mmCIF file of C-alpha atoms in Angstrom:
data_model
loop_
_atom_site.group_PDB
_atom_site.id
_atom_site.type_symbol
_atom_site.label_atom_id
_atom_site.label_comp_id
_atom_site.label_asym_id
_atom_site.label_seq_id
_atom_site.Cartn_x
_atom_site.Cartn_y
_atom_site.Cartn_z
ATOM 1 C CA UNK Z 2 0.000 0.000 0.000
ATOM 2 C CA UNK Z 3 1.289 3.479 -0.918
ATOM 3 C CA UNK Z 4 0.197 7.025 -0.104
ATOM 4 C CA UNK Z 5 -0.943 8.782 -3.277
ATOM 5 C CA UNK Z 6 -2.424 12.109 -2.189
ATOM 6 C CA UNK Z 7 -2.885 14.516 0.719
ATOM 7 C CA UNK Z 8 -5.812 16.970 0.646
ATOM 8 C CA UNK Z 9 -6.575 19.689 3.190
ATOM 9 C CA UNK Z 10 -9.916 21.331 3.959
ATOM 10 C CA UNK Z 11 -10.309 24.473 6.068
ATOM 11 C CA UNK Z 12 -13.833 24.294 7.462
ATOM 12 C CA UNK Z 13 -15.979 26.265 9.903
ATOM 13 C CA UNK Z 14 -15.943 26.998 12.712
ATOM 14 C CA UNK Z 15 -12.115 26.936 13.057
ATOM 15 C CA UNK Z 16 -10.894 23.534 11.937
ATOM 16 C CA UNK Z 17 -8.607 21.967 9.343
ATOM 17 C CA UNK Z 18 -9.262 18.446 8.047
ATOM 18 C CA UNK Z 19 -6.777 16.228 6.198
ATOM 19 C CA UNK Z 20 -7.574 13.343 3.865
ATOM 20 C CA UNK Z 21 -4.785 10.906 2.983
ATOM 21 C CA UNK Z 22 -5.520 8.616 0.015
ATOM 22 C CA UNK Z 23 -3.791 5.374 -0.933
ATOM 23 C CA UNK Z 24 -3.398 3.251 -4.046
ATOM 24 C CA UNK Z 25 -5.636 0.567 -2.506
ATOM 25 C CA UNK Z 26 -8.595 2.913 -2.198
ATOM 26 C CA UNK Z 27 -8.399 3.195 1.599
ATOM 27 C CA UNK Z 28 -8.483 6.776 2.859
ATOM 28 C CA UNK Z 29 -7.737 8.148 6.302
ATOM 29 C CA UNK Z 30 -8.821 11.396 7.965
ATOM 30 C CA UNK Z 31 -6.899 13.598 10.388
ATOM 31 C CA UNK Z 32 -7.296 16.996 11.996
ATOM 32 C CA UNK Z 33 -4.007 18.943 11.852
ATOM 33 C CA UNK Z 34 -4.888 22.340 13.291
ATOM 34 C CA UNK Z 35 -3.739 24.909 15.807
ATOM 35 C CA UNK Z 36 -6.667 27.177 16.621
ATOM 36 C CA UNK Z 37 -6.109 30.566 14.991
ATOM 37 C CA UNK Z 38 -3.215 29.219 12.897
ATOM 38 C CA UNK Z 39 -5.073 26.896 10.518
ATOM 39 C CA UNK Z 40 -3.461 28.353 7.406
ATOM 40 C CA UNK Z 41 0.020 28.098 8.888
ATOM 41 C CA UNK Z 42 -0.490 24.447 9.799
ATOM 42 C CA UNK Z 43 -1.892 23.802 6.315
ATOM 43 C CA UNK Z 44 1.375 25.036 4.826
ATOM 44 C CA UNK Z 45 3.366 22.912 7.285
ATOM 45 C CA UNK Z 46 1.504 19.798 6.107
ATOM 46 C CA UNK Z 47 2.029 20.750 2.470
ATOM 47 C CA UNK Z 48 5.759 21.220 3.114
ATOM 48 C CA UNK Z 49 6.148 17.585 4.146
ATOM 49 C CA UNK Z 50 3.567 16.111 1.753
ATOM 50 C CA UNK Z 51 6.211 15.283 -0.835
ATOM 51 C CA UNK Z 52 8.052 13.137 1.712
ATOM 52 C CA UNK Z 53 4.899 11.078 2.253
ATOM 53 C CA UNK Z 54 3.885 10.330 -1.334
ATOM 54 C CA UNK Z 55 4.843 6.742 -2.146
ATOM 55 C CA UNK Z 56 5.380 5.772 1.488
ATOM 56 C CA UNK Z 57 3.591 2.822 3.085
ATOM 57 C CA UNK Z 58 1.006 4.424 5.438
ATOM 58 C CA UNK Z 59 1.119 1.401 7.733
ATOM 59 C CA UNK Z 60 4.648 2.280 8.874
ATOM 60 C CA UNK Z 61 3.300 4.829 11.326
ATOM 61 C CA UNK Z 62 6.185 4.837 13.798
ATOM 62 C CA UNK Z 63 8.774 5.284 11.059
ATOM 63 C CA UNK Z 64 6.805 8.099 9.412
ATOM 64 C CA UNK Z 65 6.352 9.858 12.767
ATOM 65 C CA UNK Z 66 10.089 9.867 13.404
ATOM 66 C CA UNK Z 67 10.853 10.900 9.845
ATOM 67 C CA UNK Z 68 8.602 13.944 10.224
ATOM 68 C CA UNK Z 69 9.868 14.808 13.712
ATOM 69 C CA UNK Z 70 13.567 14.007 13.440
ATOM 70 C CA UNK Z 71 13.958 14.641 9.728
ATOM 71 C CA UNK Z 72 14.096 18.382 10.225
ATOM 72 C CA UNK Z 73 16.902 20.103 12.118
ATOM 73 C CA UNK Z 74 14.340 22.260 13.962
ATOM 74 C CA UNK Z 75 11.611 20.342 15.738
ATOM 75 C CA UNK Z 76 8.783 20.652 18.218
ATOM 76 C CA UNK Z 77 6.457 23.585 18.735
ATOM 77 C CA UNK Z 78 2.790 24.088 18.010
ATOM 78 C CA UNK Z 79 2.901 24.320 14.219
ATOM 79 C CA UNK Z 80 5.081 21.320 13.354
ATOM 80 C CA UNK Z 81 3.569 19.101 16.027
ATOM 81 C CA UNK Z 82 0.020 19.968 14.917
ATOM 82 C CA UNK Z 83 0.941 19.053 11.339
ATOM 83 C CA UNK Z 84 2.417 15.740 12.526
ATOM 84 C CA UNK Z 85 -0.644 15.144 14.712
ATOM 85 C CA UNK Z 86 -3.140 15.304 11.857
ATOM 86 C CA UNK Z 87 -1.000 13.136 9.614
ATOM 87 C CA UNK Z 88 -0.592 10.588 12.400
ATOM 88 C CA UNK Z 89 -4.368 10.447 13.028
ATOM 89 C CA UNK Z 90 -5.013 9.805 9.347
ATOM 90 C CA UNK Z 91 -2.411 7.016 9.221
ATOM 91 C CA UNK Z 92 -3.986 5.244 12.192
ATOM 92 C CA UNK Z 93 -7.387 5.634 10.532
ATOM 93 C CA UNK Z 94 -6.022 3.959 7.390
ATOM 94 C CA UNK Z 95 -4.410 1.115 9.304
ATOM 95 C CA UNK Z 96 -7.558 0.417 11.303
ATOM 96 C CA UNK Z 97 -9.662 0.389 8.147
ATOM 97 C CA UNK Z 98 -7.148 -1.867 6.399
ATOM 98 C CA UNK Z 99 -7.378 -4.392 9.243
ATOM 99 C CA UNK Z 100 -11.089 -3.828 9.830
ATOM 100 C CA UNK Z 101 -10.728 -2.924 13.539
ATOM 101 C CA UNK Z 102 -10.993 0.204 15.729
ATOM 102 C CA UNK Z 103 -7.706 2.005 16.326
ATOM 103 C CA UNK Z 104 -7.778 1.147 20.027
ATOM 104 C CA UNK Z 105 -7.533 -2.547 19.123
ATOM 105 C CA UNK Z 106 -4.156 -1.783 17.543
ATOM 106 C CA UNK Z 107 -3.018 -0.059 20.743
ATOM 107 C CA UNK Z 108 -3.559 -3.017 23.044
ATOM 108 C CA UNK Z 109 -7.343 -3.165 23.111
ATOM 109 C CA UNK Z 110 -9.819 -1.339 25.279
ATOM 110 C CA UNK Z 111 -9.532 -1.318 29.060
ATOM 111 C CA UNK Z 112 -12.986 0.236 29.564
ATOM 112 C CA UNK Z 113 -16.375 0.043 27.868
ATOM 113 C CA UNK Z 114 -17.267 3.730 28.001
ATOM 114 C CA UNK Z 115 -15.595 7.103 28.520
ATOM 115 C CA UNK Z 116 -16.796 9.870 30.819
ATOM 116 C CA UNK Z 117 -17.229 13.269 29.126
ATOM 117 C CA UNK Z 118 -17.882 16.803 30.326
ATOM 118 C CA UNK Z 119 -19.695 19.724 28.744
ATOM 119 C CA UNK Z 120 -18.612 23.353 28.517
ATOM 120 C CA UNK Z 121 -20.696 26.094 30.101
ATOM 121 C CA UNK Z 122 -20.488 29.861 30.387
ATOM 122 C CA UNK Z 123 -18.506 30.876 27.300
ATOM 123 C CA UNK Z 124 -15.307 32.945 27.110
ATOM 124 C CA UNK Z 125 -16.513 35.464 29.659
ATOM 125 C CA UNK Z 126 -18.259 33.171 32.108
ATOM 126 C CA UNK Z 127 -21.941 34.006 32.399
ATOM 127 C CA UNK Z 128 -25.185 32.128 33.043
ATOM 128 C CA UNK Z 129 -23.069 29.363 34.514
ATOM 129 C CA UNK Z 130 -25.832 28.063 36.761
ATOM 130 C CA UNK Z 131 -28.316 27.763 33.898
ATOM 131 C CA UNK Z 132 -25.679 26.073 31.741
ATOM 132 C CA UNK Z 133 -24.742 23.611 34.462
ATOM 133 C CA UNK Z 134 -28.365 22.690 35.135
ATOM 134 C CA UNK Z 135 -28.958 22.220 31.415
ATOM 135 C CA UNK Z 136 -26.004 19.852 31.192
ATOM 136 C CA UNK Z 137 -27.092 17.951 34.277
ATOM 137 C CA UNK Z 138 -30.595 17.553 32.846
ATOM 138 C CA UNK Z 139 -29.019 16.212 29.636
ATOM 139 C CA UNK Z 140 -27.314 13.485 31.664
ATOM 140 C CA UNK Z 141 -23.804 14.893 32.099
ATOM 141 C CA UNK Z 142 -22.058 14.232 35.386
ATOM 142 C CA UNK Z 143 -19.469 16.990 34.953
ATOM 143 C CA UNK Z 144 -18.979 20.426 33.393
ATOM 144 C CA UNK Z 145 -16.134 22.868 32.858
ATOM 145 C CA UNK Z 146 -16.238 26.659 32.793
ATOM 146 C CA UNK Z 147 -13.765 29.484 32.442
ATOM 147 C CA UNK Z 148 -12.897 30.945 35.815
ATOM 148 C CA UNK Z 149 -12.118 34.580 35.141
ATOM 149 C CA UNK Z 150 -12.143 37.343 32.573
ATOM 150 C CA UNK Z 151 -9.056 39.577 32.182
ATOM 151 C CA UNK Z 152 -6.876 39.419 35.282
ATOM 152 C CA UNK Z 153 -3.865 41.606 36.020
ATOM 153 C CA UNK Z 154 -0.629 40.664 37.761
ATOM 154 C CA UNK Z 155 -2.105 42.105 40.934
ATOM 155 C CA UNK Z 156 -5.837 42.631 40.646
ATOM 156 C CA UNK Z 157 -8.827 43.487 42.791
ATOM 157 C CA UNK Z 158 -10.485 41.114 45.212
ATOM 158 C CA UNK Z 159 -13.736 41.878 43.394
ATOM 159 C CA UNK Z 160 -12.549 39.533 40.634
ATOM 160 C CA UNK Z 161 -11.723 36.840 43.172
ATOM 161 C CA UNK Z 162 -15.170 37.255 44.702
ATOM 162 C CA UNK Z 163 -16.860 36.986 41.278
ATOM 163 C CA UNK Z 164 -15.194 33.637 40.599
ATOM 164 C CA UNK Z 165 -15.929 32.262 44.042
ATOM 165 C CA UNK Z 166 -19.569 33.406 43.974
ATOM 166 C CA UNK Z 167 -20.061 31.828 40.552
ATOM 167 C CA UNK Z 168 -18.502 28.566 41.693
ATOM 168 C CA UNK Z 169 -20.594 28.579 44.861
ATOM 169 C CA UNK Z 170 -23.791 29.125 42.864
ATOM 170 C CA UNK Z 171 -23.001 26.303 40.428
ATOM 171 C CA UNK Z 172 -22.088 23.935 43.257
ATOM 172 C CA UNK Z 173 -25.320 24.694 45.073
ATOM 173 C CA UNK Z 174 -27.328 24.190 41.870
ATOM 174 C CA UNK Z 175 -25.847 20.843 40.795
ATOM 175 C CA UNK Z 176 -25.101 19.248 44.144
ATOM 176 C CA UNK Z 177 -21.996 18.004 45.915
ATOM 177 C CA UNK Z 178 -21.274 14.958 43.732
ATOM 178 C CA UNK Z 179 -21.300 16.724 40.347
ATOM 179 C CA UNK Z 180 -17.903 17.413 38.723
ATOM 180 C CA UNK Z 181 -16.939 21.047 38.110
ATOM 181 C CA UNK Z 182 -13.705 21.904 36.323
ATOM 182 C CA UNK Z 183 -12.427 25.496 36.509
ATOM 183 C CA UNK Z 184 -10.299 26.652 33.566
ATOM 184 C CA UNK Z 185 -7.979 29.522 34.497
ATOM 185 C CA UNK Z 186 -6.956 29.524 30.787
ATOM 186 C CA UNK Z 187 -3.561 30.971 31.635
ATOM 187 C CA UNK Z 188 -5.305 34.274 32.411
ATOM 188 C CA UNK Z 189 -4.271 34.352 36.064
ATOM 189 C CA UNK Z 190 -0.823 35.410 37.269
ATOM 190 C CA UNK Z 191 0.890 33.611 40.133
ATOM 191 C CA UNK Z 192 -0.002 35.982 42.982
ATOM 192 C CA UNK Z 193 -3.692 35.932 42.119
ATOM 193 C CA UNK Z 194 -3.665 32.194 41.318
ATOM 194 C CA UNK Z 195 -2.593 31.361 44.885
ATOM 195 C CA UNK Z 196 -5.428 33.424 46.347
ATOM 196 C CA UNK Z 197 -7.994 32.076 43.923
ATOM 197 C CA UNK Z 198 -7.059 28.421 44.427
ATOM 198 C CA UNK Z 199 -7.309 28.735 48.190
ATOM 199 C CA UNK Z 200 -10.695 30.498 47.977
ATOM 200 C CA UNK Z 201 -12.103 27.792 45.679
ATOM 201 C CA UNK Z 202 -11.128 24.832 47.863
ATOM 202 C CA UNK Z 203 -14.361 24.703 49.931
ATOM 203 C CA UNK Z 204 -16.353 24.071 46.723
ATOM 204 C CA UNK Z 205 -14.321 21.003 45.769
ATOM 205 C CA UNK Z 206 -13.610 21.585 42.077
ATOM 206 C CA UNK Z 207 -12.842 18.529 39.973
ATOM 207 C CA UNK Z 208 -9.646 20.357 38.945
ATOM 208 C CA UNK Z 209 -8.238 23.774 38.142
ATOM 209 C CA UNK Z 210 -6.933 23.917 34.585
ATOM 210 C CA UNK Z 211 -3.915 25.831 33.333
ATOM 211 C CA UNK Z 212 -3.691 27.885 36.535
ATOM 212 C CA UNK Z 213 -0.498 29.432 35.183
ATOM 213 C CA UNK Z 214 0.900 29.936 31.708
ATOM 214 C CA UNK Z 215 3.176 27.155 30.435
ATOM 215 C CA UNK Z 216 5.999 29.715 30.370
ATOM 216 C CA UNK Z 217 5.717 29.896 34.163
ATOM 217 C CA UNK Z 218 5.949 26.208 35.064
ATOM 218 C CA UNK Z 219 8.509 27.073 37.766
ATOM 219 C CA UNK Z 220 5.740 28.695 39.774
ATOM 220 C CA UNK Z 221 3.515 25.609 39.625
ATOM 221 C CA UNK Z 222 5.703 24.076 42.322
ATOM 222 C CA UNK Z 223 4.537 26.708 44.794
ATOM 223 C CA UNK Z 224 0.903 26.347 43.750
ATOM 224 C CA UNK Z 225 0.939 22.543 44.019
ATOM 225 C CA UNK Z 226 1.974 22.825 47.676
ATOM 226 C CA UNK Z 227 -0.486 25.651 48.301
ATOM 227 C CA UNK Z 228 -3.745 23.932 47.343
ATOM 228 C CA UNK Z 229 -5.466 20.577 47.663
ATOM 229 C CA UNK Z 230 -7.322 21.005 44.340
ATOM 230 C CA UNK Z 231 -6.001 18.724 41.552
ATOM 231 C CA UNK Z 232 -4.022 20.705 38.970
ATOM 232 C CA UNK Z 233 -4.539 20.028 35.275
ATOM 233 C CA UNK Z 234 -2.403 21.442 32.476
ATOM 234 C CA UNK Z 235 -0.729 20.620 29.182
ATOM 235 C CA UNK Z 236 -2.823 21.836 26.253
ATOM 236 C CA UNK Z 237 0.049 24.138 25.232
ATOM 237 C CA UNK Z 238 2.739 21.478 25.555
ATOM 238 C CA UNK Z 239 3.523 19.544 22.415
ATOM 239 C CA UNK Z 240 5.535 16.406 23.160
ATOM 240 C CA UNK Z 241 6.729 14.066 25.905
ATOM 241 C CA UNK Z 242 9.891 16.175 26.138
ATOM 242 C CA UNK Z 243 7.835 19.273 26.989
ATOM 243 C CA UNK Z 244 6.144 17.340 29.794
ATOM 244 C CA UNK Z 245 9.298 15.962 31.452
ATOM 245 C CA UNK Z 246 9.583 18.645 34.143
ATOM 246 C CA UNK Z 247 5.917 18.354 35.071
ATOM 247 C CA UNK Z 248 6.433 14.693 35.891
ATOM 248 C CA UNK Z 249 9.878 14.851 37.417
ATOM 249 C CA UNK Z 250 9.015 17.711 39.785
ATOM 250 C CA UNK Z 251 5.470 16.584 40.624
ATOM 251 C CA UNK Z 252 3.811 19.683 39.183
ATOM 252 C CA UNK Z 253 0.623 18.148 37.789
ATOM 253 C CA UNK Z 254 -2.213 15.781 38.702
ATOM 254 C CA UNK Z 255 -3.934 15.588 35.304
ATOM 255 C CA UNK Z 256 -2.200 16.088 31.959
ATOM 256 C CA UNK Z 257 -4.225 17.464 29.053
ATOM 257 C CA UNK Z 258 -2.375 16.764 25.802
ATOM 258 C CA UNK Z 259 -4.268 17.703 22.653
ATOM 259 C CA UNK Z 260 -4.413 14.944 20.032
ATOM 260 C CA UNK Z 261 -4.232 17.597 17.286
ATOM 261 C CA UNK Z 262 -1.246 19.438 18.804
ATOM 262 C CA UNK Z 263 0.856 16.932 20.751
ATOM 263 C CA UNK Z 264 2.012 14.528 18.053
ATOM 264 C CA UNK Z 265 -1.232 12.646 17.496
ATOM 265 C CA UNK Z 266 -2.150 9.174 18.675
ATOM 266 C CA UNK Z 267 1.406 7.837 18.485
ATOM 267 C CA UNK Z 268 2.868 10.445 20.826
ATOM 268 C CA UNK Z 269 -0.019 10.766 23.274
ATOM 269 C CA UNK Z 270 -0.169 7.000 23.835
ATOM 270 C CA UNK Z 271 3.464 7.153 24.945
ATOM 271 C CA UNK Z 272 2.861 10.269 26.991
ATOM 272 C CA UNK Z 273 -0.041 8.624 28.807
ATOM 273 C CA UNK Z 274 2.168 5.668 29.705
ATOM 274 C CA UNK Z 275 4.801 7.977 31.176
ATOM 275 C CA UNK Z 276 2.082 9.813 33.125
ATOM 276 C CA UNK Z 277 0.835 6.517 34.557
ATOM 277 C CA UNK Z 278 4.304 5.755 35.905
ATOM 278 C CA UNK Z 279 4.067 9.007 37.923
ATOM 279 C CA UNK Z 280 0.483 8.265 39.098
ATOM 280 C CA UNK Z 281 -0.805 11.126 36.938
ATOM 281 C CA UNK Z 282 -4.169 11.041 35.148
ATOM 282 C CA UNK Z 283 -4.899 11.914 31.518
ATOM 283 C CA UNK Z 284 -7.801 14.049 30.262
ATOM 284 C CA UNK Z 285 -7.163 14.889 26.592
ATOM 285 C CA UNK Z 286 -7.819 18.477 25.542
ATOM 286 C CA UNK Z 287 -10.284 18.693 22.636
ATOM 287 C CA UNK Z 288 -12.346 21.810 21.834
ATOM 288 C CA UNK Z 289 -12.088 20.690 18.194
ATOM 289 C CA UNK Z 290 -13.836 18.645 15.518
ATOM 290 C CA UNK Z 291 -14.942 15.038 15.047
ATOM 291 C CA UNK Z 292 -11.651 13.541 13.885
ATOM 292 C CA UNK Z 293 -9.687 14.981 16.802
ATOM 293 C CA UNK Z 294 -12.368 13.788 19.224
ATOM 294 C CA UNK Z 295 -12.448 10.295 17.733
ATOM 295 C CA UNK Z 296 -8.660 10.181 18.136
ATOM 296 C CA UNK Z 297 -9.044 11.158 21.795
ATOM 297 C CA UNK Z 298 -11.529 8.347 22.382
ATOM 298 C CA UNK Z 299 -9.064 5.880 20.845
ATOM 299 C CA UNK Z 300 -6.555 6.933 23.514
ATOM 300 C CA UNK Z 301 -9.167 7.011 26.286
ATOM 301 C CA UNK Z 302 -10.208 3.465 25.405
ATOM 302 C CA UNK Z 303 -6.828 1.881 25.993
ATOM 303 C CA UNK Z 304 -5.095 4.078 28.610
ATOM 304 C CA UNK Z 305 -5.833 3.020 32.179
ATOM 305 C CA UNK Z 306 -5.216 6.531 33.574
ATOM 306 C CA UNK Z 307 -7.635 8.323 31.203
ATOM 307 C CA UNK Z 308 -10.276 9.881 33.470
ATOM 308 C CA UNK Z 309 -12.534 12.226 31.480
ATOM 309 C CA UNK Z 310 -12.840 13.648 27.960
ATOM 310 C CA UNK Z 311 -13.407 17.214 26.806
ATOM 311 C CA UNK Z 312 -15.630 17.644 23.741
ATOM 312 C CA UNK Z 313 -16.954 20.629 21.811
ATOM 313 C CA UNK Z 314 -20.691 19.978 21.584
ATOM 314 C CA UNK Z 315 -22.358 23.113 22.908
ATOM 315 C CA UNK Z 316 -19.189 25.230 23.002
ATOM 316 C CA UNK Z 317 -19.411 28.895 22.050
ATOM 317 C CA UNK Z 318 -17.286 28.246 18.945
ATOM 318 C CA UNK Z 319 -19.653 25.682 17.441
ATOM 319 C CA UNK Z 320 -22.823 27.694 16.884
ATOM 320 C CA UNK Z 321 -22.236 27.839 13.102
ATOM 321 C CA UNK Z 322 -21.094 24.236 12.613
ATOM 322 C CA UNK Z 323 -20.948 21.441 15.165
ATOM 323 C CA UNK Z 324 -18.637 18.439 15.137
ATOM 324 C CA UNK Z 325 -21.560 16.108 14.328
ATOM 325 C CA UNK Z 326 -22.549 18.188 11.262
ATOM 326 C CA UNK Z 327 -19.592 16.786 9.308
ATOM 327 C CA UNK Z 328 -20.492 13.149 9.943
ATOM 328 C CA UNK Z 329 -22.703 10.666 8.171
ATOM 329 C CA UNK Z 330 -22.811 8.789 11.482
ATOM 330 C CA UNK Z 331 -23.386 11.573 14.044
ATOM 331 C CA UNK Z 332 -24.775 9.024 16.468
ATOM 332 C CA UNK Z 333 -21.221 7.946 17.306
ATOM 333 C CA UNK Z 334 -21.008 11.009 19.568
ATOM 334 C CA UNK Z 335 -24.212 10.384 21.479
ATOM 335 C CA UNK Z 336 -23.739 10.405 25.240
ATOM 336 C CA UNK Z 337 -25.724 8.549 27.871
ATOM 337 C CA UNK Z 338 -25.538 9.464 31.561
ATOM 338 C CA UNK Z 339 -22.413 11.480 30.891
ATOM 339 C CA UNK Z 340 -20.522 8.692 29.113
ATOM 340 C CA UNK Z 341 -19.813 7.754 25.512
ATOM 341 C CA UNK Z 342 -19.851 4.091 24.599
ATOM 342 C CA UNK Z 343 -16.801 3.195 22.546
ATOM 343 C CA UNK Z 344 -17.313 2.809 18.809
ATOM 344 C CA UNK Z 345 -16.798 -0.539 17.106
ATOM 345 C CA UNK Z 346 -16.197 1.104 13.726
ATOM 346 C CA UNK Z 347 -12.985 0.443 11.829
ATOM 347 C CA UNK Z 348 -10.208 2.998 12.100
ATOM 348 C CA UNK Z 349 -11.277 6.097 14.004
ATOM 349 C CA UNK Z 350 -14.914 5.211 13.357
ATOM 350 C CA UNK Z 351 -15.835 8.557 11.792
ATOM 351 C CA UNK Z 352 -17.761 8.479 8.517
ATOM 352 C CA UNK Z 353 -16.955 11.912 7.092
ATOM 353 C CA UNK Z 354 -19.475 13.694 4.883
ATOM 354 C CA UNK Z 355 -16.879 14.529 2.270
ATOM 355 C CA UNK Z 356 -19.296 16.393 0.025
ATOM 356 C CA UNK Z 357 -20.132 18.810 2.852
ATOM 357 C CA UNK Z 358 -16.468 19.130 3.822
ATOM 358 C CA UNK Z 359 -15.547 20.156 0.280
ATOM 359 C CA UNK Z 360 -18.436 22.602 0.148
ATOM 360 C CA UNK Z 361 -17.442 24.209 3.467
ATOM 361 C CA UNK Z 362 -13.796 24.354 2.413
ATOM 362 C CA UNK Z 363 -14.811 26.616 -0.475
ATOM 363 C CA UNK Z 364 -16.148 29.047 2.126
ATOM 364 C CA UNK Z 365 -13.210 28.514 4.470
ATOM 365 C CA UNK Z 366 -12.766 30.465 7.699
ATOM 366 C CA UNK Z 367 -10.387 33.005 9.202
ATOM 367 C CA UNK Z 368 -10.942 32.319 12.898
ATOM 368 C CA UNK Z 369 -8.643 34.148 15.297
ATOM 369 C CA UNK Z 370 -8.926 34.322 19.035
ATOM 370 C CA UNK Z 371 -10.002 37.726 20.372
ATOM 371 C CA UNK Z 372 -7.478 40.272 21.603
ATOM 372 C CA UNK Z 373 -8.411 41.290 25.108
ATOM 373 C CA UNK Z 374 -7.126 44.347 26.941
ATOM 374 C CA UNK Z 375 -6.971 45.273 30.588
ATOM 375 C CA UNK Z 376 -8.681 48.364 31.921
ATOM 376 C CA UNK Z 377 -5.487 50.362 31.426
ATOM 377 C CA UNK Z 378 -5.269 49.364 27.748
ATOM 378 C CA UNK Z 379 -2.477 46.778 28.052
ATOM 379 C CA UNK Z 380 -2.900 43.457 26.270
ATOM 380 C CA UNK Z 381 -4.479 40.790 28.483
ATOM 381 C CA UNK Z 382 -4.279 37.006 28.346
ATOM 382 C CA UNK Z 383 -7.223 35.414 26.514
#
């Protein structure tokens, strides 16, 4: 079997899909995208496409290392996102060729279903109680919401109070056994993060996510010893080498690699195994489309330390097009009592509506994250 063609499709709301075709008629789909940099990642895939034509797509490990080690400069969001989408598509091809789900090729499933959570509140958290109750009524057992809006290096206690009051209201509404994740989104600087984490402890969050920017991992050591809340991070780390310090210095309780940014299925499977050796859980990051999510579920199925899965249904970004809109089998992402039953479909299990994908690619998108500013006019973290 040989790779014959790579095609890329930039589709709403902010995604990039990849189709890899072979001379045996088997095609695989991947999602190589970095949100807000879809066009840049497209060019990165096109740059390496010539190296893939004529290669056997079943030699996934060799191709991964060729793409990663074959360039003098390596790592980072753009290259690793390009590799991620290619890797997903290769696993999809191999599963289809053998007629089995990808997780069967990774050792087989160690669970029958995967717990998921739903987003509430939007970028600037609002109506969180209504959103949480809606999710609970729909059967979810956990939600996640952004914690804060713009937050300065040293900011007012009013902002702390807003977060705490919102968390208290959601906890009261959904009850003590419902999971609530709080995403700091890298918006909070270390001095305020310590205060905020301590104030949130009585409400027993499921975790606090990205409490500090990845550039400030040194300061996580202080925060880890300052709070009893589990700390989750990793969506802006791109390989097992980026994660080494987190493990070695005990800076994290839950890692959140993104299957479209962190080297795809090949790399995240290895990363999850390393995490397990440090008694660290895995909760893959995925505010993306159906191919990325299907790749996450392949990892969740066969990694013992996978605990919960993010997914984009109902997110603020998906009002125009949802992840199920691009599928001929949207039922694969139907959740019951807050869990998704694992697909038995070959490969990643997604049946892509290629006609719609090509139509939406003609429209394209130019999604960029907003630029926020503090009250004094300085640029704020989004």
